[in-house]
PDB file of C-alpha atoms in Angstrom:
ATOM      1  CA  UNK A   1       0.000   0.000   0.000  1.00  0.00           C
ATOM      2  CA  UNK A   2       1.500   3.386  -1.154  1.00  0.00           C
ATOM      3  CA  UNK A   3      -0.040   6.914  -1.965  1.00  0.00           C
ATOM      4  CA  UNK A   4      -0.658   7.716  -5.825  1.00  0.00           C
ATOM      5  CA  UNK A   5       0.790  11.141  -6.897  1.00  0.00           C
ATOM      6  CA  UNK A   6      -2.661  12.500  -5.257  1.00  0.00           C
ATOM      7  CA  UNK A   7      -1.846  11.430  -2.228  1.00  0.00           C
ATOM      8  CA  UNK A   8      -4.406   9.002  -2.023  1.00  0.00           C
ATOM      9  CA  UNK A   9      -4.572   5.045  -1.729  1.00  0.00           C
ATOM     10  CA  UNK A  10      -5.259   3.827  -5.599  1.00  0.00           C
ATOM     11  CA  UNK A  11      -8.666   2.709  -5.282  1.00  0.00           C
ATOM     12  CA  UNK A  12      -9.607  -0.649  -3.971  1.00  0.00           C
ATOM     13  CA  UNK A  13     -10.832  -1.741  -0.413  1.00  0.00           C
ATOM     14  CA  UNK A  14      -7.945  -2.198   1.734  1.00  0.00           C
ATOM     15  CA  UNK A  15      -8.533  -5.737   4.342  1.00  0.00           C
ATOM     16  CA  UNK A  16      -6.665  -4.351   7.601  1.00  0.00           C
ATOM     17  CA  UNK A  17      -6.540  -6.032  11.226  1.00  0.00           C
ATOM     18  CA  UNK A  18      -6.006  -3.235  13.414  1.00  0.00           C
ATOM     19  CA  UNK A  19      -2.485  -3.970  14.184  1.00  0.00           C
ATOM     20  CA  UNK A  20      -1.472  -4.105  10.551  1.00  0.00           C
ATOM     21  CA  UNK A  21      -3.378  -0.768  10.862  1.00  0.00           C
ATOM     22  CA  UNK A  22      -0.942   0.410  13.280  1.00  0.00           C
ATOM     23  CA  UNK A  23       2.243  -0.846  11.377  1.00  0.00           C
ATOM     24  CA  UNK A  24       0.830   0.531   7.976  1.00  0.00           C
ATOM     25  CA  UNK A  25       1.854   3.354   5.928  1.00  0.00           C
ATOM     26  CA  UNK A  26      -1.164   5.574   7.222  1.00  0.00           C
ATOM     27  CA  UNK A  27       0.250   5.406  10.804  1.00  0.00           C
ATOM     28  CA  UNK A  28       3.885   5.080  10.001  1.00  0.00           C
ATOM     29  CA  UNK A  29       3.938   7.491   7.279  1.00  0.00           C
ATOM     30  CA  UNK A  30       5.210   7.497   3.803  1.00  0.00           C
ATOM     31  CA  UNK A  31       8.977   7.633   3.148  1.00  0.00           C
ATOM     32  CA  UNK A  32       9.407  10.830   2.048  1.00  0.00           C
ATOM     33  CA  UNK A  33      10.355  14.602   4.002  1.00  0.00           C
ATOM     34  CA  UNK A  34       6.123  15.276   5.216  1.00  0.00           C
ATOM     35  CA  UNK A  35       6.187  15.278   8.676  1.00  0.00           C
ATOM     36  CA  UNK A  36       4.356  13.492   9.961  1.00  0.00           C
ATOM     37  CA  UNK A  37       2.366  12.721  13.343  1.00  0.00           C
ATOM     38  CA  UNK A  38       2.685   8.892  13.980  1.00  0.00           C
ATOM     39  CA  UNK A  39       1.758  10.046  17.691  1.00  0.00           C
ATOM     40  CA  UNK A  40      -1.579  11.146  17.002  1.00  0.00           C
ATOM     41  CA  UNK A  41      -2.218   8.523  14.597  1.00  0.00           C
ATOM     42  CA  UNK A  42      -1.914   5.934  17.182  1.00  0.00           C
ATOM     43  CA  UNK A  43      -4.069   7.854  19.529  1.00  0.00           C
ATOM     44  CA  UNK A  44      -6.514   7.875  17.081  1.00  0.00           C
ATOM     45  CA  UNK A  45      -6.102   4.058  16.154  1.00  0.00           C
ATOM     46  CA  UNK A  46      -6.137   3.251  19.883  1.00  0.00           C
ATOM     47  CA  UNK A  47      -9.783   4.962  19.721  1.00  0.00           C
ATOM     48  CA  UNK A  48     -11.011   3.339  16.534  1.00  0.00           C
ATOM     49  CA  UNK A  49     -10.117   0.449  17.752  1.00  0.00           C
ATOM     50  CA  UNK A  50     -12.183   0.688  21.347  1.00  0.00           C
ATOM     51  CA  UNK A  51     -15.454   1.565  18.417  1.00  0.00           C
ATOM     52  CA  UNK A  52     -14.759  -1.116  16.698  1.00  0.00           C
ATOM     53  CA  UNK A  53     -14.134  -3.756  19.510  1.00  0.00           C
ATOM     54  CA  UNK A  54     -17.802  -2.751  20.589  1.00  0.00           C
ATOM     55  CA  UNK A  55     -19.477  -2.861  16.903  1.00  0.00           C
ATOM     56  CA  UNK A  56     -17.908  -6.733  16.994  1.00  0.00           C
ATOM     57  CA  UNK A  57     -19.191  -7.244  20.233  1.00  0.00           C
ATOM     58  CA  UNK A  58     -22.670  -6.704  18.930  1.00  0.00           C
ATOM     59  CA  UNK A  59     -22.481  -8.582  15.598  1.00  0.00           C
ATOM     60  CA  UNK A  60     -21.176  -5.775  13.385  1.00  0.00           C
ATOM     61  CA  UNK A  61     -18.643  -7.158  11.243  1.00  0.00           C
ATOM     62  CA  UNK A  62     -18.209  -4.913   8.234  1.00  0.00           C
ATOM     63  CA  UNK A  63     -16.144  -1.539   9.075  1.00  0.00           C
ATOM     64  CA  UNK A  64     -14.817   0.796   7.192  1.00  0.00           C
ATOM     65  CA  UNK A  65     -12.512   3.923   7.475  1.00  0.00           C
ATOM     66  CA  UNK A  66     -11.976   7.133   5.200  1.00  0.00           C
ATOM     67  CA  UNK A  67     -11.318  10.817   5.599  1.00  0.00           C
ATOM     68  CA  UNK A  68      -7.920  12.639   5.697  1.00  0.00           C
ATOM     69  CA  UNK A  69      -6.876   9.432   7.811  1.00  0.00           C
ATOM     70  CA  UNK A  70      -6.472   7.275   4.570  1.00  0.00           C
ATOM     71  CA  UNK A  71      -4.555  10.244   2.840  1.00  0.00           C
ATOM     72  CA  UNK A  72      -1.148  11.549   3.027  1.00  0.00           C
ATOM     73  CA  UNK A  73      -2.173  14.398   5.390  1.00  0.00           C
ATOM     74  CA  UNK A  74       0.427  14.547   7.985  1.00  0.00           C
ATOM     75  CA  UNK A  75      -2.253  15.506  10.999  1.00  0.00           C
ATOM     76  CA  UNK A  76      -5.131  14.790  10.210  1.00  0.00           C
ATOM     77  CA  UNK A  77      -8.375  16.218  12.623  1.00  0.00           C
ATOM     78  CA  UNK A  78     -10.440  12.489  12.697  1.00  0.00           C
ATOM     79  CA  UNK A  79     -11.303   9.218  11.543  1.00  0.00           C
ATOM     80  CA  UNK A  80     -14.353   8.819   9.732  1.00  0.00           C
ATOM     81  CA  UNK A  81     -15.519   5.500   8.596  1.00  0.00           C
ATOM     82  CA  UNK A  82     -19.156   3.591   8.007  1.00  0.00           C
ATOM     83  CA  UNK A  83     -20.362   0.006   8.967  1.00  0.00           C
ATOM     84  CA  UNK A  84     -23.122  -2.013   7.821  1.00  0.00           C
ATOM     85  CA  UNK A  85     -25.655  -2.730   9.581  1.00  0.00           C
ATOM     86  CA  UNK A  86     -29.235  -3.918  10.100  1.00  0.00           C
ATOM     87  CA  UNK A  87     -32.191  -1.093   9.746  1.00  0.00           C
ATOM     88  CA  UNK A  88     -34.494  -2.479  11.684  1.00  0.00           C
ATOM     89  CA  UNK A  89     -32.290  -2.666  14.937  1.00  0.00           C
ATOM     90  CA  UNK A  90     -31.482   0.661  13.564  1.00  0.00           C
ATOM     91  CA  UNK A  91     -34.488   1.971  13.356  1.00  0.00           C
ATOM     92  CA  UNK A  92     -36.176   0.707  16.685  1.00  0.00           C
ATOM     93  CA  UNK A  93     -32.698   2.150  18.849  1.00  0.00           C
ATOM     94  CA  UNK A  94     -31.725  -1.838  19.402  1.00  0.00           C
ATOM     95  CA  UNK A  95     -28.296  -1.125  18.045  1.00  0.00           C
ATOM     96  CA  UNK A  96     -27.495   2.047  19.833  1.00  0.00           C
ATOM     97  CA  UNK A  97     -28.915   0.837  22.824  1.00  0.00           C
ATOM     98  CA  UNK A  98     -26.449  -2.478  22.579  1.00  0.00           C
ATOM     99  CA  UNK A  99     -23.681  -0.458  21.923  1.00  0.00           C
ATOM    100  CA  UNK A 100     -24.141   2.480  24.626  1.00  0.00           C
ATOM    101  CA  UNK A 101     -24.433  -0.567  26.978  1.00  0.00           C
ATOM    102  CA  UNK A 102     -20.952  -1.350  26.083  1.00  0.00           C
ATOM    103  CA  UNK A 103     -19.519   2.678  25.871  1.00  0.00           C
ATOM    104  CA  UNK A 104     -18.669   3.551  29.367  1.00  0.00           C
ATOM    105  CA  UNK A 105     -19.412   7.084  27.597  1.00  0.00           C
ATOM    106  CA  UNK A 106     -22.640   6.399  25.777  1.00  0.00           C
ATOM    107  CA  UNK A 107     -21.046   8.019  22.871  1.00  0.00           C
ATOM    108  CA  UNK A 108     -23.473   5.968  20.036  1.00  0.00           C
ATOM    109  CA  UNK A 109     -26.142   8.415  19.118  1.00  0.00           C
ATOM    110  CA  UNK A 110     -26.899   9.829  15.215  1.00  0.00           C
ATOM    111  CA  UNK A 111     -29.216  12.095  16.298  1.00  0.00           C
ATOM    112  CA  UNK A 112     -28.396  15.686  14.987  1.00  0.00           C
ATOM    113  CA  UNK A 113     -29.396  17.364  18.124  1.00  0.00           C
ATOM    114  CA  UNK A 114     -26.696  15.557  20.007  1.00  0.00           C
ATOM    115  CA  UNK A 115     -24.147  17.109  18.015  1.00  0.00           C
ATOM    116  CA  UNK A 116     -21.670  20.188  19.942  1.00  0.00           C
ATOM    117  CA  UNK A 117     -19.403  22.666  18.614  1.00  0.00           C
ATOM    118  CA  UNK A 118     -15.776  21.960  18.915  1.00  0.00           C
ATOM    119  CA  UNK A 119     -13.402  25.281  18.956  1.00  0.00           C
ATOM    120  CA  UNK A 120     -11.971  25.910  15.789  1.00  0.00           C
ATOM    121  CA  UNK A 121     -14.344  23.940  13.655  1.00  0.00           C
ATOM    122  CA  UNK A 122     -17.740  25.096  11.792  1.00  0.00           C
ATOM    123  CA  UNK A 123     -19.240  21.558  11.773  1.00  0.00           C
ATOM    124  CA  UNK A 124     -20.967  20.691  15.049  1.00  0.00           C
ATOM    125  CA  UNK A 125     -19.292  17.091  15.725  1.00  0.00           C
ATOM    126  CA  UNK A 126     -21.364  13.925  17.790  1.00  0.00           C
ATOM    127  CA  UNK A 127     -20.439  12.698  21.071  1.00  0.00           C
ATOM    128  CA  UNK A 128     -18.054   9.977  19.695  1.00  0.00           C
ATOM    129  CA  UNK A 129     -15.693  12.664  18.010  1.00  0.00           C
ATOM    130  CA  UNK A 130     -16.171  14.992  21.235  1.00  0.00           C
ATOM    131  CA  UNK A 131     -14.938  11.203  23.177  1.00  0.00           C
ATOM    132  CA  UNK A 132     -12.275   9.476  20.462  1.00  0.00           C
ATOM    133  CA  UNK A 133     -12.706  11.852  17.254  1.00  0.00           C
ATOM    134  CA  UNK A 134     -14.015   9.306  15.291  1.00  0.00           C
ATOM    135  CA  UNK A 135     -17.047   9.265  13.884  1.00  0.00           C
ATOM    136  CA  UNK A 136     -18.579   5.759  12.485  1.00  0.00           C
ATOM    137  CA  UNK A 137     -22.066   5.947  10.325  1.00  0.00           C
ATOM    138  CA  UNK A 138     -24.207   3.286  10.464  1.00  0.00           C
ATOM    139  CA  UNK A 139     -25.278   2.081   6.343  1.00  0.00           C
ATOM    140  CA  UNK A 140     -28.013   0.272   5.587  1.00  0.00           C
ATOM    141  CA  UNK A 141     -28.334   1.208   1.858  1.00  0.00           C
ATOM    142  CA  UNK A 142     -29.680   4.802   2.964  1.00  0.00           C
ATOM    143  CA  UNK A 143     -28.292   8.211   1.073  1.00  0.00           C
ATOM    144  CA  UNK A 144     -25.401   9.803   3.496  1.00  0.00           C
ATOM    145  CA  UNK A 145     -25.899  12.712   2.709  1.00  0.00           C
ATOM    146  CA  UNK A 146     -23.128  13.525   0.456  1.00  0.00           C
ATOM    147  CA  UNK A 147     -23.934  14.833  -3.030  1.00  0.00           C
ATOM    148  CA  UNK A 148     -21.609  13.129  -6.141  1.00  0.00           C
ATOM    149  CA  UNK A 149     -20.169  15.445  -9.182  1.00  0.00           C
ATOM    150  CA  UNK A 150     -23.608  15.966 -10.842  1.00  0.00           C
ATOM    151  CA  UNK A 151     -25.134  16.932  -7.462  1.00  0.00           C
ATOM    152  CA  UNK A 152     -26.927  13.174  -6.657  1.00  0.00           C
ATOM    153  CA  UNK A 153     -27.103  12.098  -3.214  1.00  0.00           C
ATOM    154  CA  UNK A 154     -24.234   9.031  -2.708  1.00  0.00           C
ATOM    155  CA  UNK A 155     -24.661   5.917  -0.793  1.00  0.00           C
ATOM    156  CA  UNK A 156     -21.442   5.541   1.868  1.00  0.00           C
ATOM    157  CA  UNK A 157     -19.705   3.164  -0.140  1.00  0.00           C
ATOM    158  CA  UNK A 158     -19.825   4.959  -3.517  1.00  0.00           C
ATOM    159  CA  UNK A 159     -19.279   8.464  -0.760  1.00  0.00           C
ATOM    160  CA  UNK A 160     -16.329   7.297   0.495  1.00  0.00           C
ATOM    161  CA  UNK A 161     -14.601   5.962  -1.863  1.00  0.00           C
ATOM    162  CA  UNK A 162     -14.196   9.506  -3.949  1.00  0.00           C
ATOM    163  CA  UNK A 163     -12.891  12.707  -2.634  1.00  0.00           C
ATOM    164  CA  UNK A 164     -15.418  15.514  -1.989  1.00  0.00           C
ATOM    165  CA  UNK A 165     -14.065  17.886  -3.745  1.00  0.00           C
ATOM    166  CA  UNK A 166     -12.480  16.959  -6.818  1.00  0.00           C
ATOM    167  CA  UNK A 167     -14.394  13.172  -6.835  1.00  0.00           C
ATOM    168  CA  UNK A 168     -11.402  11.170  -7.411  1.00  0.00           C
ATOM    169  CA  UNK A 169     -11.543   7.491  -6.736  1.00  0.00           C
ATOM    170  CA  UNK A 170      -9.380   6.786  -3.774  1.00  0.00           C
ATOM    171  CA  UNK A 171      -8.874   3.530  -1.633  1.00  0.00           C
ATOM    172  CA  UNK A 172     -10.732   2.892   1.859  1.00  0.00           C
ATOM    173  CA  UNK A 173      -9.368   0.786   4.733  1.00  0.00           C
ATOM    174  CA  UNK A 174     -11.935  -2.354   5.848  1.00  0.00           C
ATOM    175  CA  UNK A 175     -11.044  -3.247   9.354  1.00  0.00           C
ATOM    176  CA  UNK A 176     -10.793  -7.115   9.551  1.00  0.00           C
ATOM    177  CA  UNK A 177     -10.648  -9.332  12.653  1.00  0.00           C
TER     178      UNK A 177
END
């Protein structure tokens, strides 16, 4: 796994445990003269992984991260990711009931209300950024949200796996077991 001249992964879905996570090019860095801040990375690894150790816990097995995280940013602000998941435990507050059960924060919540301002940033973030800054979206074939070149609402997968600005393809990261 390398950056592409974009400094993105080429595209394709990247099978990572979290320690090869840790030991990969997107903690480590690239070998060239960015700086960059393995430190934070690791912190926000060590947090990812604490999300993701609870979305296993309750049956979630497909993860996936994205943002500035997968790109040759030196510091980047978060780790943003989506996971697949089942809309009717969704729906009826099954899911983030299981999973605040397991959050000695109660972090798991969607609901735009919950969301704070952070100093320094014009998006109000949820309670798991405030906690790890990560933030994981559940997908259950719903639009995210995010509009695609011609101005179409995207899916997560086909979301994350462009840039938002210039809608390159780009790799994404799938956290294995």
């Amino acid at each position: 796994m390398d950056f592409n001249k974009d400094g993105l992964l080429p595209p394709e879905d990247y099978k990572l445990t979290l320690n090869e996570l840790r030991s990969s090019i997107l903690v480590r860095g690239p070998q060239n003269d960015l700086p960059w801040d393995v430190k934070w990375r690791l912190y926000l690894v060590d947090n990812l992984e604490a999300l993701v150790q609870q979305l296993w816990d309750v049956g979630i097995e497909n993860i996936y991260i994205d943002g500035s995280f997968v790109e040759e940013k030196a510091h980047p602000n978060d780790i943003d990711g989506y996971f697949e998941c089942d809309l009717k435990e969704l729906a009826s507050g099954e899911l983030e009931r299981k999973l605040n059960a397991l959050d000695p924060y109660k972090i798991w919540t969607w609901d735009s209300s919950s969301r704070k301002s952070y100093k320094g940033f014009t998006k109000k973030q949820l309670p798991m950024w405030h906690k790890y800054r990560v933030e994981l979206y559940p997908h259950f074939g719903q639009p995210s949200g995010i509009l695609d070149e011609y101005g179409n609402q995207q899916q997560f997968p086909a979301a994350f796996r462009k840039t938002r600005d210039s809608f390159l393809p780009k790799g994404i990261v799938k956290i294995i077991d």
